Structures are given as C-alpha cells and as structure tokens.
Amino acid sequence: MRTPLLTQNQTGIEELPIRLAHRVKELDELPRSLGDMPSIIKVKNWYAQSFQELIELPPPEITSELKATFRDAAKNSQSLPQSTPNLAIPQSKPTGKYYPTIGHRYYNNFENIKCTPPILSYTDSFVKAIENVKRRHDPVVTTMAQGIIEYKQHRKTSMIDADVQQFLDRFYMSRIGIRMLIGQHSALYRGPFMRNYVGVICTRTNIKDIAQDAIANARFICEDHYGLFRAPEVKMFCPGDIEFMYVPSHLNHMVFELLKNSLRAVVERFGPDYEDEYPPIKLVIAHGKEDITIKISDEGGGLPRSGIPVVWTYMYTTAQAQELEPEFNKSEFKAPMAGFGYGLPISRLYARYFGGDLKLISMEGYGTDAYLHLNRLSNNAEKLPGILAVISKQQQEEEKEVEIDLPRLDRGQLMRILSY
Ligand code: W6P
C-alpha cells in the first residue's frame, strides 16, 4: 500500500481515513440483529469505499528538481514554513497577501516557484476526492434511520434501545466531525475566501443575524406546511450585536430546528383556524463571560416530564414517523416540519460538538423552553493543533499579517474535537 500525501496543511485532514476506518469497524461489530440490516450494510460500505479511495489516491510525483526549487525558496523566505507540505497554492487568491489557514499560511506569490502540474493536480484531485466522500455520505442519516426501522421489524434479540441510542449518538457525532474536517479543508483550499472567515468558521458570527434568518425560514416553512397566512410570531430579545467564533451553518441548523418544533407545537395546540390568536414565541439571547445562551419559549402546550427523554431518542422518532405517516419514505423523512424527526438529537450533537448543550424544560399544559448553550471560545489563545482558529481582531482590522492562534480549549473539548 502506498502512503498517500494527505498532510496538506494542518486541518487534520490526514485523520480522515483513520476515522472512516473506525466507523467501518464499529458498524461491523454491531450486534448482528442490527448490523445485518441492509441499510446498515449499505452505510458501512460507503465508509469502506471512502476509506479505500483515500488510501489509494495516487501520490503526486515530486521530482528532485522540484524539491530543490522549494528548498531554495524556503531559504530565501524566512517565514515560509521549511517543511511545507502544502505545495500547491490555490490560484484564486490575491497575490502578495497572506491567507489564514490553520497553523500554516498560504502564499501565492512564489515568484521563483512554478507550481508544476503534477502537484497542482494532486492537490486538486485530493480536494475533489474528499468532496466526493462528503457527497457520498450525505444520505447517511436517513439511511441509518431506515436501518433502525428494518431492525425494529426484524428484532430478534433483546438489544435495548439505550444501546442503539448510545451507538447513534456516537456515530452521528463522529459524522459531524468528519464533515467538519472535510468542509474545513475544502473551504480553505477552494474558498470562497470571505472576510472574518477561516474555512467554514466565522470568527465574528453574529447571533442576531443568524437567529433572524432562522426565524424567517422556519416561519415560512410553517406557513407553507399548514397553509397559514401568518405563522405564529417570533419575538427576539437580543442585547445588541453579539459576535463570537462559530460555524454559522451549525448555529442556523440548531435554531431553525428548535423554532420549527415550537411553531409546530403552537399551531397544533390552537389549530390552523386561529391564526390571529397564536401566542408569540420568545427568542432570548444572552451572553456572559463563558456562555452564550439562546432560549426559545413557546406556549404550545408543553410535554409531560416523562416525554422529554423520548424527544432525544432515535428509535422512538423513527417509530413515530412510521406510525404517524403510513406513506413514510426517505424523501418525506426530511420534509419540513415533519415529526420530531432526528432534528433534536442531532441539534444537540451540534451544540455538544463545540462544548455547548441543548436542554428542554417543559410545563405540561402550558409550553416548552429550549435552552441552547454555546461555548464562548476564548480569544486568549494557546497554540494547539486542531481545526479551530481565532484571528485577533485588531490585526484583522489593520489587514496586516494575520497571526493565527487557536482557541483555548480545555483538554476534554480538545480531545472531543480531535477524536471524532
Ligand atoms: C414543544 C416540543 C418541543 C421540542 C423542542 C423545542 C420546542 C418544543 N415545544 O412542544
């Protein structure tokens, strides 16, 4: 087996085949009653295929002449990392500027270096390969859900729901990590290169803007689904503009998911004919030294306390979807406003991925409060390898050389991020 050149920059992308291999092993070691389900096997094969594709990616041809060219260039330029494995420089970046990547810098004004076709085409084919992996794995969540349905229909053993729950929580968390890794690497290579962004991480994520966006989308989906003229109102309370480092798409996903649940509860409690009487949903944003919390409160009638754990389970939700929607199929699975779906447990995983959490507190007969706790990732940075970066604000505003620091994470957080 040839060793592929996976270490292109320090996004940790070289981890990818290892993670994929771990998932193959875990899927393979599931109790047979679950692991033998056709959909689970399908998913396992995707992971195996992706692993193989990466391992077999032909390495670039690096001639000794090329090596010498780079060595000379490294000598002439103090700041060029001596051991830069990142040989191919994306052509789309402006000349002469430093571009932040994680732990490395990209340069594209190597006057005396020609990025020879083999190297460029390797980097290119590498990014294409990982993007292809990402695309292949798009339907993993729905296919695993299908696998759980198959398992429930063929259940022969006493494997309890808690085991399935634990497995899926781990499995989906790992999926978030893998997709983050690919997304980050591909965004750093391909762009778009936007101000305040490092790959898919926005160093100045504006919660208010994201919440506003999620509110508009969730209300639109709600109106569409129930045929309403006006969905319940969502009142936002936000003390000014709060900016922090986060992955905007994750934040959007979570807030949107919570709002859909609240809107659904309100509309279903009062019925579609009482549009003018819906009590508004309240969205409160608070920030302190450590936490940023978003609370979403609805008066949708709430859940009994015994119903709360059920909201987080994967097995229950598939069962529900199946019973409530006889024509349930894959395409409907992701339908807007559909059931509890997998939206809540997966949103909680997104929150936990960066050290946050998602909690529900309900008053049966009245309504539900969802608390989305986000971690304020420290600017007071310590250099650590990883996939996160903080760019100091002043330096960025001055558009000077950008110093890249990594956020201070406690050991637990770091291990979590690095090990998924
Ligand atoms: C409900 C059930 C629920 C789940 C998640 C968020 C909000 C709500 N409201 O009634």
Short mmCIF file of C-alpha atoms and ligand atoms in Angstrom, two decimals:
data_model
loop_
_atom_site.label_atom_id
_atom_site.label_comp_id
_atom_site.label_asym_id
_atom_site.label_seq_id
_atom_site.Cartn_x
_atom_site.Cartn_y
_atom_site.Cartn_z
CA MET A 1 0.00 0.00 0.00
CA ARG A 2 1.40 3.37 -0.93
CA THR A 3 1.32 6.11 1.62
CA PRO A 4 -0.70 8.97 0.25
CA LEU A 5 0.37 12.53 0.84
CA LEU A 6 -2.50 13.57 3.00
CA THR A 7 -0.83 16.17 5.15
CA GLN A 8 -1.51 19.19 3.01
CA ASN A 9 -2.00 21.73 5.71
CA GLN A 10 -2.82 21.42 9.33
CA THR A 11 -6.53 20.97 9.11
CA GLY A 12 -6.03 17.49 10.44
CA ILE A 13 -7.33 16.04 7.19
CA GLU A 14 -4.82 13.20 7.43
CA GLU A 15 -7.13 11.91 10.17
CA LEU A 16 -9.89 11.27 7.70
CA PRO A 17 -9.09 7.72 6.58
CA ILE A 18 -8.48 6.73 10.21
CA ARG A 19 -11.87 7.98 11.27
CA LEU A 20 -13.56 6.30 8.35
CA ALA A 21 -11.86 3.03 9.23
CA HIS A 22 -13.04 3.28 12.84
CA ARG A 23 -16.62 3.67 11.66
CA VAL A 24 -16.34 0.62 9.42
CA LYS A 25 -15.08 -1.38 12.37
CA GLU A 26 -17.83 -0.16 14.69
CA LEU A 27 -20.57 -0.82 12.15
CA ASP A 28 -19.08 -4.25 11.62
CA GLU A 29 -19.05 -5.02 15.32
CA LEU A 30 -22.70 -4.15 15.93
CA PRO A 31 -24.87 -7.00 17.17
CA ARG A 32 -25.87 -9.00 14.10
CA SER A 33 -29.55 -8.19 14.55
CA LEU A 34 -28.72 -4.58 13.79
CA GLY A 35 -25.51 -4.87 11.79
CA ASP A 36 -27.08 -7.24 9.26
CA MET A 37 -29.83 -4.85 8.23
CA PRO A 38 -29.47 -3.97 4.54
CA SER A 39 -29.38 -0.21 5.14
CA ILE A 40 -26.71 -0.53 7.84
CA ILE A 41 -24.59 -2.61 5.47
CA LYS A 42 -25.08 -0.01 2.77
CA VAL A 43 -23.78 2.71 5.09
CA LYS A 44 -20.85 0.53 6.16
CA ASN A 45 -19.93 0.01 2.50
CA TRP A 46 -19.92 3.76 1.91
CA TYR A 47 -17.41 4.20 4.72
CA ALA A 48 -15.28 1.34 3.44
CA GLN A 49 -15.34 2.67 -0.10
CA SER A 50 -14.41 6.18 1.02
CA PHE A 51 -11.57 4.82 3.11
CA GLN A 52 -10.25 2.86 0.16
CA GLU A 53 -10.49 5.76 -2.25
CA LEU A 54 -8.38 7.95 0.02
CA ILE A 55 -5.80 5.29 0.69
CA GLU A 56 -5.46 4.54 -3.00
CA LEU A 57 -5.27 8.10 -4.17
CA PRO A 58 -2.08 8.20 -6.23
CA PRO A 59 0.52 10.43 -4.59
CA PRO A 60 1.97 13.30 -6.59
CA GLU A 61 5.21 12.98 -8.42
CA ILE A 62 7.75 15.11 -6.67
CA THR A 63 10.91 15.27 -8.70
CA SER A 64 14.18 16.05 -7.02
CA GLU A 65 14.40 19.15 -9.15
CA LEU A 66 11.11 20.37 -7.73
CA LYS A 67 12.21 19.62 -4.20
CA ALA A 68 15.32 21.73 -4.75
CA THR A 69 13.25 24.63 -6.03
CA PHE A 70 11.19 24.58 -2.92
CA ARG A 71 14.20 24.27 -0.69
CA ASP A 72 15.72 27.37 -2.28
CA ALA A 73 12.51 29.29 -1.94
CA ALA A 74 12.27 28.32 1.69
CA LYS A 75 15.78 29.60 2.32
CA ASN A 76 15.00 32.92 0.66
CA SER A 77 11.82 33.46 2.55
CA GLN A 78 12.18 33.44 6.31
CA SER A 79 8.54 32.97 7.01
CA LEU A 80 7.89 30.21 4.57
CA PRO A 81 7.46 27.05 6.55
CA GLN A 82 10.53 25.00 5.82
CA SER A 83 8.75 21.76 5.71
CA THR A 84 5.74 23.00 3.87
CA PRO A 85 3.92 20.03 2.51
CA ASN A 86 1.40 22.43 1.13
CA LEU A 87 3.00 22.66 -2.24
CA ALA A 88 0.08 23.60 -4.34
CA ILE A 89 -1.09 27.11 -3.91
CA PRO A 90 -4.65 27.83 -4.93
CA GLN A 91 -4.51 30.23 -7.83
CA SER A 92 -7.63 32.15 -6.91
CA LYS A 93 -6.11 34.02 -4.00
CA PRO A 94 -4.93 37.62 -4.35
CA THR A 95 -1.24 37.98 -4.95
CA GLY A 96 1.02 39.03 -2.16
CA LYS A 97 -1.37 38.60 0.70
CA TYR A 98 -1.23 36.14 3.48
CA TYR A 99 -4.21 33.99 3.80
CA PRO A 100 -5.06 32.41 7.05
CA THR A 101 -5.22 28.69 7.13
CA ILE A 102 -4.92 26.63 10.21
CA GLY A 103 -1.42 26.73 11.52
CA HIS A 104 0.03 27.44 8.10
CA ARG A 105 -0.09 30.27 5.72
CA TYR A 106 -0.84 30.14 2.09
CA TYR A 107 1.28 32.13 -0.27
CA ASN A 108 0.55 32.55 -3.89
CA ASN A 109 3.28 34.89 -4.90
CA PHE A 110 6.12 32.46 -5.09
CA GLU A 111 7.87 34.44 -7.76
CA ASN A 112 10.52 31.90 -8.19
CA ILE A 113 8.41 28.83 -7.88
CA LYS A 114 6.29 27.33 -10.53
CA CYS A 115 3.68 25.03 -9.16
CA THR A 116 4.20 22.28 -11.61
CA PRO A 117 1.19 20.50 -12.95
CA PRO A 118 1.65 17.24 -11.04
CA ILE A 119 1.49 19.00 -7.68
CA LEU A 120 -1.43 21.22 -8.53
CA SER A 121 -3.32 18.35 -9.98
CA TYR A 122 -2.63 16.26 -6.89
CA THR A 123 -3.96 18.88 -4.50
CA ASP A 124 -6.86 19.34 -6.81
CA SER A 125 -7.65 15.68 -7.05
CA PHE A 126 -7.26 15.34 -3.30
CA VAL A 127 -9.83 18.02 -2.61
CA LYS A 128 -12.12 16.54 -5.21
CA ALA A 129 -11.74 13.14 -3.57
CA ILE A 130 -12.72 14.37 -0.11
CA GLU A 131 -15.61 16.39 -1.51
CA ASN A 132 -16.76 13.27 -3.26
CA VAL A 133 -16.61 11.40 0.05
CA LYS A 134 -18.70 14.11 1.68
CA ARG A 135 -21.30 13.88 -1.06
CA ARG A 136 -21.44 10.10 -0.87
CA HIS A 137 -22.20 10.34 2.83
CA ASP A 138 -24.99 12.92 2.52
CA PRO A 139 -27.73 10.27 2.90
CA VAL A 140 -26.14 8.54 5.92
CA VAL A 141 -28.63 9.88 8.48
CA THR A 142 -31.72 8.86 6.52
CA THR A 143 -30.22 5.53 5.57
CA MET A 144 -29.30 4.74 9.17
CA ALA A 145 -32.86 5.70 10.15
CA GLN A 146 -34.09 3.24 7.54
CA GLY A 147 -31.76 0.66 9.09
CA ILE A 148 -33.33 1.26 12.51
CA ILE A 149 -36.77 0.69 11.02
CA GLU A 150 -35.55 -2.57 9.49
CA TYR A 151 -34.08 -3.55 12.82
CA LYS A 152 -37.35 -2.88 14.62
CA GLN A 153 -39.20 -5.01 12.11
CA HIS A 154 -36.76 -7.91 12.39
CA ARG A 155 -35.84 -7.60 16.02
CA LYS A 156 -34.73 -10.94 17.35
CA THR A 157 -32.51 -10.03 20.26
CA SER A 158 -33.01 -8.04 23.39
CA MET A 159 -30.62 -5.30 22.41
CA ILE A 160 -32.14 -2.45 24.31
CA ASP A 161 -32.91 0.97 22.96
CA ALA A 162 -30.28 2.60 25.17
CA ASP A 163 -27.55 0.75 23.28
CA VAL A 164 -28.88 1.88 19.92
CA GLN A 165 -29.18 5.38 21.29
CA GLN A 166 -25.61 5.42 22.53
CA PHE A 167 -24.30 3.98 19.31
CA LEU A 168 -26.13 6.50 17.13
CA ASP A 169 -25.14 9.46 19.31
CA ARG A 170 -21.51 8.47 18.89
CA PHE A 171 -21.90 7.64 15.25
CA TYR A 172 -23.59 10.92 14.32
CA MET A 173 -21.17 12.93 16.44
CA SER A 174 -18.36 11.35 14.52
CA ARG A 175 -20.13 12.21 11.30
CA ILE A 176 -20.30 15.86 12.32
CA GLY A 177 -16.56 15.79 13.00
CA ILE A 178 -15.73 14.12 9.70
CA ARG A 179 -17.84 16.57 7.75
CA MET A 180 -16.32 19.47 9.61
CA LEU A 181 -12.87 18.20 8.70
CA ILE A 182 -13.73 17.86 5.03
CA GLY A 183 -15.68 21.11 4.92
CA GLN A 184 -12.86 23.00 6.58
CA HIS A 185 -10.18 21.60 4.31
CA SER A 186 -12.17 22.13 1.17
CA ALA A 187 -13.19 25.67 2.13
CA LEU A 188 -9.58 26.59 2.90
CA TYR A 189 -8.48 25.33 -0.46
CA ARG A 190 -11.33 26.40 -2.67
CA GLY A 191 -12.83 29.33 -0.87
CA PRO A 192 -14.94 31.38 -1.02
CA PHE A 193 -12.42 33.48 0.90
CA MET A 194 -14.56 35.79 2.93
CA ARG A 195 -13.71 38.40 5.46
CA ASN A 196 -13.81 37.07 9.03
CA TYR A 197 -13.91 33.51 7.84
CA VAL A 198 -11.36 30.78 8.38
CA GLY A 199 -12.68 27.95 6.28
CA VAL A 200 -16.25 27.35 7.46
CA ILE A 201 -15.56 29.02 10.81
CA CYS A 202 -16.68 32.60 11.12
CA THR A 203 -14.65 34.48 13.68
CA ARG A 204 -17.40 37.06 14.07
CA THR A 205 -20.61 35.09 13.87
CA ASN A 206 -23.46 37.47 14.56
CA ILE A 207 -26.10 35.54 16.50
CA LYS A 208 -28.81 38.10 15.93
CA ASP A 209 -28.43 37.90 12.16
CA ILE A 210 -28.46 34.14 12.21
CA ALA A 211 -31.48 33.99 14.51
CA GLN A 212 -33.33 36.42 12.26
CA ASP A 213 -32.59 34.29 9.26
CA ALA A 214 -33.70 31.11 11.02
CA ILE A 215 -36.90 32.79 12.21
CA ALA A 216 -37.81 33.88 8.68
CA ASN A 217 -37.12 30.42 7.27
CA ALA A 218 -38.92 28.49 9.99
CA ARG A 219 -42.00 30.72 9.77
CA PHE A 220 -42.05 30.40 6.01
CA ILE A 221 -41.85 26.60 6.21
CA CYS A 222 -44.57 26.61 8.85
CA GLU A 223 -46.91 28.74 6.74
CA ASP A 224 -46.26 26.51 3.79
CA HIS A 225 -46.81 23.29 5.71
CA TYR A 226 -50.02 24.30 7.49
CA GLY A 227 -51.34 26.58 4.77
CA LEU A 228 -51.30 29.58 7.08
CA PHE A 229 -51.36 33.20 6.11
CA ARG A 230 -49.20 34.08 9.08
CA ALA A 231 -47.21 31.69 11.23
CA PRO A 232 -47.00 32.46 14.96
CA GLU A 233 -44.87 35.49 15.61
CA VAL A 234 -41.36 35.08 16.97
CA LYS A 235 -40.21 37.91 19.21
CA MET A 236 -36.49 38.27 19.54
CA PHE A 237 -34.78 39.83 22.54
CA CYS A 238 -31.12 40.46 21.93
CA PRO A 239 -28.85 42.92 23.77
CA GLY A 240 -27.02 44.49 20.82
CA ASP A 241 -24.86 42.66 18.37
CA ILE A 242 -23.21 39.59 19.79
CA GLU A 243 -20.30 38.31 17.74
CA PHE A 244 -18.40 35.17 18.50
CA MET A 245 -16.49 32.46 16.77
CA TYR A 246 -18.65 29.69 15.47
CA VAL A 247 -19.70 27.75 12.43
CA PRO A 248 -22.69 29.75 11.16
CA SER A 249 -24.27 26.78 9.38
CA HIS A 250 -24.33 24.78 12.64
CA LEU A 251 -25.93 27.63 14.53
CA ASN A 252 -28.51 28.18 11.83
CA HIS A 253 -29.35 24.48 11.78
CA MET A 254 -29.96 24.32 15.54
CA VAL A 255 -32.02 27.50 15.88
CA PHE A 256 -34.09 26.60 12.82
CA GLU A 257 -34.78 23.14 14.22
CA LEU A 258 -35.88 24.46 17.61
CA LEU A 259 -38.11 27.10 16.04
CA LYS A 260 -39.81 24.51 13.84
CA ASN A 261 -40.66 22.47 16.92
CA SER A 262 -42.03 25.49 18.76
CA LEU A 263 -44.06 26.66 15.77
CA ARG A 264 -45.46 23.20 15.30
CA ALA A 265 -46.46 22.94 18.97
CA VAL A 266 -48.23 26.31 18.86
CA VAL A 267 -50.06 25.69 15.59
CA GLU A 268 -51.13 22.21 16.62
CA ARG A 269 -52.33 23.35 20.01
CA PHE A 270 -54.50 26.16 18.75
CA GLY A 271 -55.30 24.78 15.32
CA PRO A 272 -54.83 26.35 11.90
CA ASP A 273 -58.03 28.38 12.16
CA TYR A 274 -56.85 30.59 15.00
CA GLU A 275 -54.02 32.38 13.25
CA ASP A 276 -54.74 35.68 14.94
CA GLU A 277 -54.64 34.25 18.43
CA TYR A 278 -51.37 32.39 18.45
CA PRO A 279 -49.24 33.35 21.44
CA PRO A 280 -45.87 34.58 20.16
CA ILE A 281 -42.72 32.53 20.57
CA LYS A 282 -39.97 34.29 22.50
CA LEU A 283 -36.35 34.04 21.50
CA VAL A 284 -33.97 35.45 24.08
CA ILE A 285 -30.25 35.77 23.51
CA ALA A 286 -27.97 36.24 26.48
CA HIS A 287 -24.22 36.37 26.77
CA GLY A 288 -21.85 36.24 29.67
CA LYS A 289 -18.15 35.59 30.11
CA GLU A 290 -18.38 31.89 29.43
CA ASP A 291 -21.68 31.16 27.81
CA ILE A 292 -23.89 32.42 25.11
CA THR A 293 -27.38 31.08 25.56
CA ILE A 294 -30.37 31.19 23.30
CA LYS A 295 -33.69 30.44 24.94
CA ILE A 296 -36.70 29.72 22.80
CA SER A 297 -40.01 29.68 24.64
CA ASP A 298 -43.31 28.58 23.21
CA GLU A 299 -46.80 28.25 24.62
CA GLY A 300 -47.55 25.17 22.61
CA GLY A 301 -48.93 23.14 25.49
CA GLY A 302 -45.67 21.53 26.54
CA LEU A 303 -44.77 17.93 27.18
CA PRO A 304 -45.06 15.83 30.32
CA ARG A 305 -41.71 15.37 32.03
CA SER A 306 -41.83 11.71 31.10
CA GLY A 307 -41.95 12.74 27.47
CA ILE A 308 -38.70 14.70 27.49
CA PRO A 309 -36.21 11.80 27.28
CA VAL A 310 -38.24 10.41 24.43
CA VAL A 311 -37.64 13.56 22.39
CA TRP A 312 -33.92 12.72 22.28
CA THR A 313 -34.23 9.12 21.14
CA TYR A 314 -33.63 7.94 17.62
CA MET A 315 -35.64 4.77 17.92
CA TYR A 316 -38.78 6.42 19.14
CA THR A 317 -38.76 9.04 16.47
CA THR A 318 -38.47 6.57 13.63
CA ALA A 319 -41.27 4.53 15.16
CA GLN A 320 -43.36 7.66 15.38
CA ALA A 321 -42.66 8.70 11.87
CA GLN A 322 -43.64 5.26 10.72
CA GLU A 323 -46.88 5.12 12.66
CA LEU A 324 -47.96 8.66 12.09
CA GLU A 325 -47.15 8.71 8.43
CA PRO A 326 -48.03 5.45 6.73
CA GLU A 327 -46.54 6.59 3.45
CA PHE A 328 -43.37 7.45 5.24
CA ASN A 329 -40.44 7.13 2.93
CA LYS A 330 -36.96 8.51 2.54
CA SER A 331 -37.90 11.61 0.63
CA GLU A 332 -40.54 12.52 3.18
CA PHE A 333 -38.20 11.89 6.03
CA LYS A 334 -36.57 15.26 5.64
CA ALA A 335 -39.83 17.01 4.89
CA PRO A 336 -40.09 20.34 6.65
CA MET A 337 -41.99 20.33 9.95
CA ALA A 338 -42.05 16.52 9.94
CA GLY A 339 -42.43 14.93 13.37
CA PHE A 340 -39.71 15.30 15.91
CA GLY A 341 -37.54 13.64 13.31
CA TYR A 342 -33.86 13.37 14.08
CA GLY A 343 -33.63 17.12 14.26
CA LEU A 344 -33.48 17.48 18.03
CA PRO A 345 -30.95 14.78 18.92
CA ILE A 346 -28.74 15.89 16.05
CA SER A 347 -29.02 19.54 17.01
CA ARG A 348 -27.91 18.59 20.50
CA LEU A 349 -24.88 16.87 18.99
CA TYR A 350 -24.03 20.03 17.04
CA ALA A 351 -24.22 22.00 20.27
CA ARG A 352 -22.07 19.48 22.12
CA TYR A 353 -19.53 19.31 19.33
CA PHE A 354 -18.18 22.71 20.38
CA GLY A 355 -18.72 22.12 24.07
CA GLY A 356 -22.25 23.52 24.29
CA ASP A 357 -25.51 21.78 25.07
CA LEU A 358 -29.20 21.77 24.33
CA LYS A 359 -31.83 21.33 27.04
CA LEU A 360 -35.58 21.29 27.16
CA ILE A 361 -37.73 22.27 30.09
CA SER A 362 -41.41 21.86 29.68
CA MET A 363 -44.58 22.73 31.57
CA GLU A 364 -47.24 20.29 30.54
CA GLY A 365 -50.39 22.21 29.77
CA TYR A 366 -48.55 25.44 29.01
CA GLY A 367 -45.40 25.35 26.92
CA THR A 368 -41.75 24.49 26.43
CA ASP A 369 -38.45 26.31 26.91
CA ALA A 370 -35.46 25.18 24.89
CA TYR A 371 -32.04 26.32 26.10
CA LEU A 372 -29.26 26.30 23.57
CA HIS A 373 -25.97 26.84 25.38
CA LEU A 374 -22.98 27.77 23.27
CA ASN A 375 -19.42 27.94 24.39
CA ARG A 376 -17.61 31.21 24.03
CA LEU A 377 -14.35 30.03 22.53
CA SER A 378 -11.57 32.01 24.06
CA ASN A 379 -9.59 34.61 22.17
CA ASN A 380 -6.85 34.37 24.71
CA ALA A 381 -5.27 31.69 22.74
CA GLU A 382 -2.80 28.98 23.25
CA LYS A 383 -1.31 27.32 20.23
CA LEU A 384 -2.75 23.91 19.80
CA PRO A 385 -3.09 21.69 16.81
CA GLY A 386 -6.64 21.34 15.72
CA ILE A 387 -9.25 22.53 13.39
CA LEU A 388 -10.19 25.80 15.01
CA ALA A 389 -8.58 29.16 14.69
CA VAL A 390 -9.01 32.59 16.15
CA ILE A 391 -7.73 35.61 14.39
CA SER A 392 -7.03 38.54 16.59
CA LYS A 393 -9.42 41.36 15.83
CA GLN A 394 -7.09 44.34 15.68
CA GLN A 395 -4.68 42.59 13.38
CA GLN A 396 -7.51 41.70 11.12
CA GLU A 397 -8.87 45.21 11.00
CA GLU A 398 -5.47 46.53 10.09
CA GLU A 399 -5.26 43.94 7.35
CA LYS A 400 -1.76 43.18 8.39
CA GLU A 401 -0.12 39.87 8.50
CA VAL A 402 -2.60 37.75 10.27
CA GLU A 403 -1.44 35.86 13.29
CA ILE A 404 -3.33 32.69 13.81
CA ASP A 405 -3.96 31.40 17.24
CA LEU A 406 -6.02 28.53 18.34
CA PRO A 407 -8.65 28.92 20.96
CA ARG A 408 -8.03 27.85 24.49
CA LEU A 409 -9.88 24.66 24.89
CA ASP A 410 -9.87 22.50 27.91
CA ARG A 411 -8.45 19.08 27.48
CA GLY A 412 -11.86 17.49 27.29
CA GLN A 413 -13.00 19.76 24.48
CA LEU A 414 -9.79 19.31 22.59
CA MET A 415 -9.95 15.55 22.85
CA ARG A 416 -13.54 15.64 21.71
CA ILE A 417 -12.77 17.71 18.67
CA LEU A 418 -9.69 15.77 17.78
CA SER A 419 -11.05 12.34 18.37
CA TYR A 420 -14.21 12.38 16.36
C1 W6P B 1 -42.79 21.51 22.18
C2 W6P B 1 -41.94 20.29 21.95
C3 W6P B 1 -40.63 20.93 21.64
C4 W6P B 1 -39.41 20.36 21.32
C5 W6P B 1 -38.33 21.20 21.06
C6 W6P B 1 -38.45 22.56 21.11
C7 W6P B 1 -39.67 23.14 21.42
C8 W6P B 1 -40.76 22.32 21.68
N1 W6P B 1 -42.06 22.65 22.01
O1 W6P B 1 -43.97 21.49 22.50
#
